[in-house]
Amino acid sequence: MALHCVVSAGGSPGVTTTALGLAMAWPSRVLLAECDPMGRRVVSGFMADRVRESVGPGLLGLAMAAESGPHARLPLEDYVLPIPGEDFVELLHGVRDPRHGVRLASLWSRLSEVLASRPGDVIADLGRIGGRDTPDALLRAARSVVMVLKPTLTQVDVAAPRLDALKGLVGDRAAVGLCLITDGPYSAAEVERVLGTPVFAELPHSPADARVFSEGARPRRTFKTSLLLRSFKCLGRRINATAGAQTMDVGDEDGAVLAGAGTVARGVR
């Protein structure tokens, strides 16, 4: 139905934790695709004590299948596995060894078509963007792109040129927004003003709850009603609402598009 990409500008702001939490809070069937060329996180983190069988080759296996059948449709479903305890969430796990990331370059274009047309929604974790290994084809096929960052001067400064390049890449085809991890001195309004990009949601800085997603830690009894889980649900609703509006705007006869891609300022004041 729709492909949504979650990215970072760098600095380890928690993009994989956000993508996984968003998938688990998603209101309908969803596939989490780990498409970060630098390596996977979910299998060795959240799923470490939840899986008793082999997880298979995942994204690397799919890349090898693409190499052996360059003109055949990608057998995506052969490499997807369910996330234990989640009835409507599936996973395409990423490469374990970053050295295998070079084998993914020829996969992205074909994978983007399959993911964008797959029944149900897809959340793709692309990790850090802006380098030569960025999966540009996935960004072009996305309905929305969410950049995760902390509201600090360092991360805002790094994010600005990458957001500028991202908006030039996706044009009017995708809604671009921010997800702030509230571990910094600046407000959402300040970050919006400086980066010229709307903040879709703010996630609390909650290390104990975040470790459930990042490391597979045992959840607290109040985990399912925690502010972090509620914030992921809010983020999902905002993405769906904004992406839906973006689709209608792009289809309008007058070519109107969503507002919000303003001029990027040079720094937080």
PDB file of C-alpha atoms in Angstrom:
ATOM      1  CA  MET A   1       0.000   0.000   0.000  1.00  0.00           C
ATOM      2  CA  ALA A   2       2.657   2.537   1.021  1.00  0.00           C
ATOM      3  CA  LEU A   3       6.376   2.693   1.705  1.00  0.00           C
ATOM      4  CA  HIS A   4       7.549   4.892   4.576  1.00  0.00           C
ATOM      5  CA  CYS A   5      11.271   5.480   5.182  1.00  0.00           C
ATOM      6  CA  VAL A   6      12.873   6.269   8.535  1.00  0.00           C
ATOM      7  CA  VAL A   7      16.325   7.840   8.332  1.00  0.00           C
ATOM      8  CA  SER A   8      18.943   9.694  10.332  1.00  0.00           C
ATOM      9  CA  ALA A   9      21.516  12.322   9.513  1.00  0.00           C
ATOM     10  CA  GLY A  10      24.069  10.610  11.758  1.00  0.00           C
ATOM     11  CA  GLY A  11      25.050  10.644  15.402  1.00  0.00           C
ATOM     12  CA  SER A  12      23.106   7.509  16.452  1.00  0.00           C
ATOM     13  CA  PRO A  13      19.815   9.185  17.403  1.00  0.00           C
ATOM     14  CA  GLY A  14      17.894   5.876  17.632  1.00  0.00           C
ATOM     15  CA  VAL A  15      16.554   5.437  14.110  1.00  0.00           C
ATOM     16  CA  THR A  16      16.248   1.620  14.309  1.00  0.00           C
ATOM     17  CA  THR A  17      14.522   1.802  17.687  1.00  0.00           C
ATOM     18  CA  THR A  18      12.116   4.346  16.217  1.00  0.00           C
ATOM     19  CA  ALA A  19      11.432   2.253  13.114  1.00  0.00           C
ATOM     20  CA  LEU A  20      10.767  -0.879  15.183  1.00  0.00           C
ATOM     21  CA  GLY A  21       8.606   0.920  17.728  1.00  0.00           C
ATOM     22  CA  LEU A  22       6.667   2.589  14.932  1.00  0.00           C
ATOM     23  CA  ALA A  23       6.075  -0.778  13.248  1.00  0.00           C
ATOM     24  CA  MET A  24       4.828  -2.347  16.478  1.00  0.00           C
ATOM     25  CA  ALA A  25       2.450   0.563  17.041  1.00  0.00           C
ATOM     26  CA  TRP A  26       1.253   0.653  13.419  1.00  0.00           C
ATOM     27  CA  PRO A  27      -2.542   0.452  13.070  1.00  0.00           C
ATOM     28  CA  SER A  28      -2.516  -2.232  10.355  1.00  0.00           C
ATOM     29  CA  ARG A  29      -0.394  -4.965   8.789  1.00  0.00           C
ATOM     30  CA  VAL A  30       3.167  -3.758   8.279  1.00  0.00           C
ATOM     31  CA  LEU A  31       6.567  -5.006   7.154  1.00  0.00           C
ATOM     32  CA  LEU A  32       9.708  -3.625   8.797  1.00  0.00           C
ATOM     33  CA  ALA A  33      12.533  -3.715   6.249  1.00  0.00           C
ATOM     34  CA  GLU A  34      16.061  -3.164   7.545  1.00  0.00           C
ATOM     35  CA  CYS A  35      17.709  -1.477   4.572  1.00  0.00           C
ATOM     36  CA  ASP A  36      20.655   0.129   6.334  1.00  0.00           C
ATOM     37  CA  PRO A  37      23.792  -0.849   4.361  1.00  0.00           C
ATOM     38  CA  MET A  38      25.788  -0.624   7.591  1.00  0.00           C
ATOM     39  CA  GLY A  39      24.047  -3.617   9.127  1.00  0.00           C
ATOM     40  CA  ARG A  40      21.061  -5.034  10.952  1.00  0.00           C
ATOM     41  CA  ARG A  41      19.992  -4.385  14.548  1.00  0.00           C
ATOM     42  CA  VAL A  42      16.633  -6.055  15.207  1.00  0.00           C
ATOM     43  CA  VAL A  43      17.712  -9.721  15.116  1.00  0.00           C
ATOM     44  CA  SER A  44      20.581  -9.203  17.543  1.00  0.00           C
ATOM     45  CA  GLY A  45      18.629  -6.756  19.693  1.00  0.00           C
ATOM     46  CA  PHE A  46      14.875  -7.025  20.142  1.00  0.00           C
ATOM     47  CA  MET A  47      14.609 -10.573  18.770  1.00  0.00           C
ATOM     48  CA  ALA A  48      17.731 -12.031  20.413  1.00  0.00           C
ATOM     49  CA  ASP A  49      15.815 -14.005  23.066  1.00  0.00           C
ATOM     50  CA  ARG A  50      12.579 -14.277  21.123  1.00  0.00           C
ATOM     51  CA  VAL A  51      13.681 -16.473  18.212  1.00  0.00           C
ATOM     52  CA  ARG A  52      14.535 -20.160  18.572  1.00  0.00           C
ATOM     53  CA  GLU A  53      15.001 -21.004  14.897  1.00  0.00           C
ATOM     54  CA  SER A  54      17.195 -19.743  12.101  1.00  0.00           C
ATOM     55  CA  VAL A  55      16.170 -16.342  10.804  1.00  0.00           C
ATOM     56  CA  GLY A  56      17.468 -17.095   7.312  1.00  0.00           C
ATOM     57  CA  PRO A  57      19.584 -14.846   5.110  1.00  0.00           C
ATOM     58  CA  GLY A  58      17.184 -11.897   4.998  1.00  0.00           C
ATOM     59  CA  LEU A  59      18.151  -8.969   2.808  1.00  0.00           C
ATOM     60  CA  LEU A  60      21.466 -10.502   1.747  1.00  0.00           C
ATOM     61  CA  GLY A  61      19.647 -13.621   0.540  1.00  0.00           C
ATOM     62  CA  LEU A  62      17.263 -11.450  -1.421  1.00  0.00           C
ATOM     63  CA  ALA A  63      20.211  -9.617  -2.998  1.00  0.00           C
ATOM     64  CA  MET A  64      21.755 -12.945  -4.018  1.00  0.00           C
ATOM     65  CA  ALA A  65      18.436 -14.064  -5.502  1.00  0.00           C
ATOM     66  CA  ALA A  66      18.296 -10.810  -7.471  1.00  0.00           C
ATOM     67  CA  GLU A  67      21.777 -11.455  -8.843  1.00  0.00           C
ATOM     68  CA  SER A  68      20.854 -14.940 -10.001  1.00  0.00           C
ATOM     69  CA  GLY A  69      17.580 -13.832 -11.577  1.00  0.00           C
ATOM     70  CA  PRO A  70      18.051 -10.257 -12.804  1.00  0.00           C
ATOM     71  CA  HIS A  71      14.828 -10.214 -14.818  1.00  0.00           C
ATOM     72  CA  ALA A  72      12.543 -12.201 -12.520  1.00  0.00           C
ATOM     73  CA  ARG A  73      10.303 -10.679  -9.860  1.00  0.00           C
ATOM     74  CA  LEU A  74      12.024 -10.556  -6.504  1.00  0.00           C
ATOM     75  CA  PRO A  75      10.892 -13.424  -4.197  1.00  0.00           C
ATOM     76  CA  LEU A  76      10.473 -11.046  -1.264  1.00  0.00           C
ATOM     77  CA  GLU A  77       8.101 -13.211   0.761  1.00  0.00           C
ATOM     78  CA  ASP A  78      10.658 -16.029   0.887  1.00  0.00           C
ATOM     79  CA  TYR A  79      12.882 -13.820   3.032  1.00  0.00           C
ATOM     80  CA  VAL A  80      10.298 -12.261   5.341  1.00  0.00           C
ATOM     81  CA  LEU A  81       9.693 -13.628   8.833  1.00  0.00           C
ATOM     82  CA  PRO A  82       7.126 -12.820  11.527  1.00  0.00           C
ATOM     83  CA  ILE A  83       8.157 -10.902  14.620  1.00  0.00           C
ATOM     84  CA  PRO A  84       7.282 -13.121  17.604  1.00  0.00           C
ATOM     85  CA  GLY A  85       4.331 -11.893  19.623  1.00  0.00           C
ATOM     86  CA  GLU A  86       3.231  -9.426  16.953  1.00  0.00           C
ATOM     87  CA  ASP A  87       0.398 -10.727  14.786  1.00  0.00           C
ATOM     88  CA  PHE A  88       0.603  -8.044  12.103  1.00  0.00           C
ATOM     89  CA  VAL A  89       4.304  -7.157  12.041  1.00  0.00           C
ATOM     90  CA  GLU A  90       6.849  -8.892   9.795  1.00  0.00           C
ATOM     91  CA  LEU A  91      10.567  -8.365   9.311  1.00  0.00           C
ATOM     92  CA  LEU A  92      13.015  -8.355   6.439  1.00  0.00           C
ATOM     93  CA  HIS A  93      16.239  -8.246   8.418  1.00  0.00           C
ATOM     94  CA  GLY A  94      19.325  -6.541   7.080  1.00  0.00           C
ATOM     95  CA  VAL A  95      22.898  -7.589   6.425  1.00  0.00           C
ATOM     96  CA  ARG A  96      24.935  -8.715   9.406  1.00  0.00           C
ATOM     97  CA  ASP A  97      28.318  -7.697   7.981  1.00  0.00           C
ATOM     98  CA  PRO A  98      28.622  -4.129   6.650  1.00  0.00           C
ATOM     99  CA  ARG A  99      31.109  -5.435   4.084  1.00  0.00           C
ATOM    100  CA  HIS A 100      28.144  -7.067   2.359  1.00  0.00           C
ATOM    101  CA  GLY A 101      26.521  -3.669   1.897  1.00  0.00           C
ATOM    102  CA  VAL A 102      28.217  -3.288  -1.489  1.00  0.00           C
ATOM    103  CA  ARG A 103      26.097  -6.160  -2.795  1.00  0.00           C
ATOM    104  CA  LEU A 104      22.927  -4.201  -2.151  1.00  0.00           C
ATOM    105  CA  ALA A 105      23.500  -1.351  -4.612  1.00  0.00           C
ATOM    106  CA  SER A 106      21.960  -3.205  -7.550  1.00  0.00           C
ATOM    107  CA  LEU A 107      19.030  -4.385  -5.404  1.00  0.00           C
ATOM    108  CA  TRP A 108      17.514  -1.075  -4.342  1.00  0.00           C
ATOM    109  CA  SER A 109      15.691  -0.164  -7.547  1.00  0.00           C
ATOM    110  CA  ARG A 110      13.943  -3.527  -7.865  1.00  0.00           C
ATOM    111  CA  LEU A 111      13.262  -3.740  -4.138  1.00  0.00           C
ATOM    112  CA  SER A 112      11.672  -0.286  -4.134  1.00  0.00           C
ATOM    113  CA  GLU A 113       9.102  -1.413  -6.699  1.00  0.00           C
ATOM    114  CA  VAL A 114       8.253  -4.570  -4.747  1.00  0.00           C
ATOM    115  CA  LEU A 115       7.976  -2.823  -1.395  1.00  0.00           C
ATOM    116  CA  ALA A 116       5.851   0.029  -2.761  1.00  0.00           C
ATOM    117  CA  SER A 117       3.379  -2.433  -4.309  1.00  0.00           C
ATOM    118  CA  ARG A 118       3.291  -4.990  -1.453  1.00  0.00           C
ATOM    119  CA  PRO A 119      -0.078  -5.502   0.292  1.00  0.00           C
ATOM    120  CA  GLY A 120       0.073  -3.706   3.606  1.00  0.00           C
ATOM    121  CA  ASP A 121       2.405  -0.893   4.550  1.00  0.00           C
ATOM    122  CA  VAL A 122       6.205  -1.024   4.710  1.00  0.00           C
ATOM    123  CA  ILE A 123       8.470   0.843   7.111  1.00  0.00           C
ATOM    124  CA  ALA A 124      12.046   0.863   5.835  1.00  0.00           C
ATOM    125  CA  ASP A 125      14.933   1.644   8.176  1.00  0.00           C
ATOM    126  CA  LEU A 126      17.581   3.248   5.961  1.00  0.00           C
ATOM    127  CA  GLY A 127      19.937   4.350   8.728  1.00  0.00           C
ATOM    128  CA  ARG A 128      22.145   7.330   7.998  1.00  0.00           C
ATOM    129  CA  ILE A 129      21.607   9.013   4.655  1.00  0.00           C
ATOM    130  CA  GLY A 130      23.775  11.367   2.664  1.00  0.00           C
ATOM    131  CA  GLY A 131      26.601   9.015   1.662  1.00  0.00           C
ATOM    132  CA  ARG A 132      27.296   7.107  -1.525  1.00  0.00           C
ATOM    133  CA  ASP A 133      25.550   4.017  -0.165  1.00  0.00           C
ATOM    134  CA  THR A 134      22.230   5.772   0.517  1.00  0.00           C
ATOM    135  CA  PRO A 135      19.355   3.743  -1.032  1.00  0.00           C
ATOM    136  CA  ASP A 136      18.074   6.632  -3.167  1.00  0.00           C
ATOM    137  CA  ALA A 137      15.644   4.385  -5.047  1.00  0.00           C
ATOM    138  CA  LEU A 138      13.781   3.594  -1.817  1.00  0.00           C
ATOM    139  CA  LEU A 139      13.524   7.287  -0.973  1.00  0.00           C
ATOM    140  CA  ARG A 140      12.113   8.069  -4.423  1.00  0.00           C
ATOM    141  CA  ALA A 141       9.459   5.357  -3.996  1.00  0.00           C
ATOM    142  CA  ALA A 142       8.456   6.431  -0.481  1.00  0.00           C
ATOM    143  CA  ARG A 143       5.155   8.038   0.448  1.00  0.00           C
ATOM    144  CA  SER A 144       6.808   9.655   3.464  1.00  0.00           C
ATOM    145  CA  VAL A 145      10.318  10.073   4.887  1.00  0.00           C
ATOM    146  CA  VAL A 146      10.892  10.716   8.590  1.00  0.00           C
ATOM    147  CA  MET A 147      14.270  11.900   9.853  1.00  0.00           C
ATOM    148  CA  VAL A 148      15.019  11.049  13.484  1.00  0.00           C
ATOM    149  CA  LEU A 149      17.243  13.414  15.425  1.00  0.00           C
ATOM    150  CA  LYS A 150      17.857  14.987  18.801  1.00  0.00           C
ATOM    151  CA  PRO A 151      17.236  18.730  19.156  1.00  0.00           C
ATOM    152  CA  THR A 152      20.900  19.587  19.614  1.00  0.00           C
ATOM    153  CA  LEU A 153      23.008  22.070  17.689  1.00  0.00           C
ATOM    154  CA  THR A 154      25.264  19.299  16.361  1.00  0.00           C
ATOM    155  CA  GLN A 155      22.453  17.155  14.987  1.00  0.00           C
ATOM    156  CA  VAL A 156      20.503  20.083  13.576  1.00  0.00           C
ATOM    157  CA  ASP A 157      23.622  21.299  11.800  1.00  0.00           C
ATOM    158  CA  VAL A 158      24.247  17.839  10.304  1.00  0.00           C
ATOM    159  CA  ALA A 159      20.584  17.413   9.349  1.00  0.00           C
ATOM    160  CA  ALA A 160      20.215  20.674   7.414  1.00  0.00           C
ATOM    161  CA  PRO A 161      22.158  19.813   4.218  1.00  0.00           C
ATOM    162  CA  ARG A 162      20.848  16.247   4.214  1.00  0.00           C
ATOM    163  CA  LEU A 163      17.259  17.446   4.424  1.00  0.00           C
ATOM    164  CA  ASP A 164      17.929  19.877   1.603  1.00  0.00           C
ATOM    165  CA  ALA A 165      19.274  17.054  -0.577  1.00  0.00           C
ATOM    166  CA  LEU A 166      16.432  14.748   0.484  1.00  0.00           C
ATOM    167  CA  LYS A 167      13.749  17.224  -0.519  1.00  0.00           C
ATOM    168  CA  GLY A 168      15.441  17.705  -3.864  1.00  0.00           C
ATOM    169  CA  LEU A 169      15.476  13.943  -4.368  1.00  0.00           C
ATOM    170  CA  VAL A 170      11.862  13.143  -3.466  1.00  0.00           C
ATOM    171  CA  GLY A 171      10.282  16.369  -4.714  1.00  0.00           C
ATOM    172  CA  ASP A 172       6.514  16.400  -4.351  1.00  0.00           C
ATOM    173  CA  ARG A 173       6.192  12.631  -4.215  1.00  0.00           C
ATOM    174  CA  ALA A 174       6.774  12.214  -0.482  1.00  0.00           C
ATOM    175  CA  ALA A 175       5.976  14.027   2.735  1.00  0.00           C
ATOM    176  CA  VAL A 176       9.148  14.810   4.674  1.00  0.00           C
ATOM    177  CA  GLY A 177       9.031  15.315   8.432  1.00  0.00           C
ATOM    178  CA  LEU A 178      11.044  15.093  11.634  1.00  0.00           C
ATOM    179  CA  CYS A 179      10.829  12.900  14.707  1.00  0.00           C
ATOM    180  CA  LEU A 180      12.568  14.451  17.702  1.00  0.00           C
ATOM    181  CA  ILE A 181      14.062  12.485  20.572  1.00  0.00           C
ATOM    182  CA  THR A 182      13.588  14.952  23.421  1.00  0.00           C
ATOM    183  CA  ASP A 183      17.178  14.872  24.640  1.00  0.00           C
ATOM    184  CA  GLY A 184      18.421  18.330  23.771  1.00  0.00           C
ATOM    185  CA  PRO A 185      18.039  22.022  24.622  1.00  0.00           C
ATOM    186  CA  TYR A 186      15.853  23.157  21.723  1.00  0.00           C
ATOM    187  CA  SER A 187      12.095  23.015  21.271  1.00  0.00           C
ATOM    188  CA  ALA A 188      10.195  21.465  18.388  1.00  0.00           C
ATOM    189  CA  ALA A 189       9.185  24.946  17.220  1.00  0.00           C
ATOM    190  CA  GLU A 190      12.817  26.069  17.084  1.00  0.00           C
ATOM    191  CA  VAL A 191      13.884  22.986  15.145  1.00  0.00           C
ATOM    192  CA  GLU A 192      10.972  23.370  12.720  1.00  0.00           C
ATOM    193  CA  ARG A 193      11.906  26.993  12.103  1.00  0.00           C
ATOM    194  CA  VAL A 194      15.578  26.321  11.538  1.00  0.00           C
ATOM    195  CA  LEU A 195      15.181  23.234   9.337  1.00  0.00           C
ATOM    196  CA  GLY A 196      12.038  24.384   7.554  1.00  0.00           C
ATOM    197  CA  THR A 197      10.511  20.941   8.113  1.00  0.00           C
ATOM    198  CA  PRO A 198       7.516  19.944  10.236  1.00  0.00           C
ATOM    199  CA  VAL A 199       7.980  17.887  13.381  1.00  0.00           C
ATOM    200  CA  PHE A 200       5.678  14.884  13.080  1.00  0.00           C
ATOM    201  CA  ALA A 201       6.183  13.744  16.681  1.00  0.00           C
ATOM    202  CA  GLU A 202       8.363  14.040  19.756  1.00  0.00           C
ATOM    203  CA  LEU A 203       9.542  10.868  21.497  1.00  0.00           C
ATOM    204  CA  PRO A 204      10.484  10.976  25.179  1.00  0.00           C
ATOM    205  CA  HIS A 205      14.067  10.272  26.162  1.00  0.00           C
ATOM    206  CA  SER A 206      13.231   7.006  27.936  1.00  0.00           C
ATOM    207  CA  PRO A 207      16.302   4.727  27.971  1.00  0.00           C
ATOM    208  CA  ALA A 208      14.673   1.915  29.954  1.00  0.00           C
ATOM    209  CA  ASP A 209      11.759   1.559  27.540  1.00  0.00           C
ATOM    210  CA  ALA A 210      13.934   2.143  24.480  1.00  0.00           C
ATOM    211  CA  ARG A 211      16.197  -0.763  25.482  1.00  0.00           C
ATOM    212  CA  VAL A 212      13.251  -3.121  24.994  1.00  0.00           C
ATOM    213  CA  PHE A 213      13.459  -2.326  21.274  1.00  0.00           C
ATOM    214  CA  SER A 214      17.204  -1.852  20.929  1.00  0.00           C
ATOM    215  CA  GLU A 215      18.496  -4.657  23.166  1.00  0.00           C
ATOM    216  CA  GLY A 216      15.543  -6.937  23.850  1.00  0.00           C
ATOM    217  CA  ALA A 217      15.411  -5.918  27.513  1.00  0.00           C
ATOM    218  CA  ARG A 218      12.575  -7.200  29.666  1.00  0.00           C
ATOM    219  CA  PRO A 219       9.738  -4.652  29.516  1.00  0.00           C
ATOM    220  CA  ARG A 220       8.322  -3.048  32.611  1.00  0.00           C
ATOM    221  CA  ARG A 221       4.748  -3.846  33.596  1.00  0.00           C
ATOM    222  CA  THR A 222       3.697  -0.401  32.415  1.00  0.00           C
ATOM    223  CA  PHE A 223       5.547  -0.688  29.095  1.00  0.00           C
ATOM    224  CA  LYS A 224       2.471  -1.072  26.881  1.00  0.00           C
ATOM    225  CA  THR A 225       0.943   2.085  28.323  1.00  0.00           C
ATOM    226  CA  SER A 226       4.214   4.039  28.487  1.00  0.00           C
ATOM    227  CA  LEU A 227       4.630   7.483  27.015  1.00  0.00           C
ATOM    228  CA  LEU A 228       7.092   6.054  24.480  1.00  0.00           C
ATOM    229  CA  LEU A 229       4.523   3.594  23.084  1.00  0.00           C
ATOM    230  CA  ARG A 230       1.841   6.265  23.006  1.00  0.00           C
ATOM    231  CA  SER A 231       4.244   8.564  21.169  1.00  0.00           C
ATOM    232  CA  PHE A 232       4.948   5.894  18.543  1.00  0.00           C
ATOM    233  CA  LYS A 233       1.201   5.608  17.941  1.00  0.00           C
ATOM    234  CA  CYS A 234       0.955   9.377  17.541  1.00  0.00           C
ATOM    235  CA  LEU A 235       3.832   9.299  15.060  1.00  0.00           C
ATOM    236  CA  GLY A 236       2.103   6.579  13.050  1.00  0.00           C
ATOM    237  CA  ARG A 237      -1.144   8.538  12.899  1.00  0.00           C
ATOM    238  CA  ARG A 238       0.683  11.687  11.802  1.00  0.00           C
ATOM    239  CA  ILE A 239       2.581   9.826   9.079  1.00  0.00           C
ATOM    240  CA  ASN A 240      -0.593   8.247   7.720  1.00  0.00           C
ATOM    241  CA  ALA A 241      -2.511  11.519   7.796  1.00  0.00           C
ATOM    242  CA  THR A 242       0.292  13.529   6.196  1.00  0.00           C
ATOM    243  CA  ALA A 243       1.140  10.918   3.577  1.00  0.00           C
ATOM    244  CA  GLY A 244      -2.526  10.621   2.671  1.00  0.00           C
ATOM    245  CA  ALA A 245      -2.811  14.368   2.247  1.00  0.00           C
ATOM    246  CA  GLN A 246       0.382  14.360   0.173  1.00  0.00           C
ATOM    247  CA  THR A 247      -1.089  11.764  -2.182  1.00  0.00           C
ATOM    248  CA  MET A 248      -4.238  13.808  -2.726  1.00  0.00           C
ATOM    249  CA  ASP A 249      -2.268  17.010  -3.253  1.00  0.00           C
ATOM    250  CA  VAL A 250       0.031  15.460  -5.843  1.00  0.00           C
ATOM    251  CA  GLY A 251      -3.023  14.212  -7.701  1.00  0.00           C
ATOM    252  CA  ASP A 252      -4.786  17.575  -7.745  1.00  0.00           C
ATOM    253  CA  GLU A 253      -5.237  19.132 -11.174  1.00  0.00           C
ATOM    254  CA  ASP A 254      -3.708  22.380 -10.014  1.00  0.00           C
ATOM    255  CA  GLY A 255      -0.574  20.533  -8.801  1.00  0.00           C
ATOM    256  CA  ALA A 256      -0.817  21.846  -5.254  1.00  0.00           C
ATOM    257  CA  VAL A 257       1.474  20.167  -2.721  1.00  0.00           C
ATOM    258  CA  LEU A 258       1.842  20.111   1.039  1.00  0.00           C
ATOM    259  CA  ALA A 259       3.393  23.197   2.539  1.00  0.00           C
ATOM    260  CA  GLY A 260       6.261  22.988   4.951  1.00  0.00           C
ATOM    261  CA  ALA A 261       9.464  22.596   2.957  1.00  0.00           C
ATOM    262  CA  GLY A 262      10.828  25.994   3.891  1.00  0.00           C
ATOM    263  CA  THR A 263      14.251  27.547   3.634  1.00  0.00           C
ATOM    264  CA  VAL A 264      16.942  25.881   5.762  1.00  0.00           C
ATOM    265  CA  ALA A 265      18.628  28.336   8.098  1.00  0.00           C
ATOM    266  CA  ARG A 266      22.285  28.164   8.983  1.00  0.00           C
ATOM    267  CA  GLY A 267      22.057  27.397  12.684  1.00  0.00           C
ATOM    268  CA  VAL A 268      19.952  27.398  15.846  1.00  0.00           C
ATOM    269  CA  ARG A 269      19.786  30.775  17.467  1.00  0.00           C
TER     270      ARG A 269
END
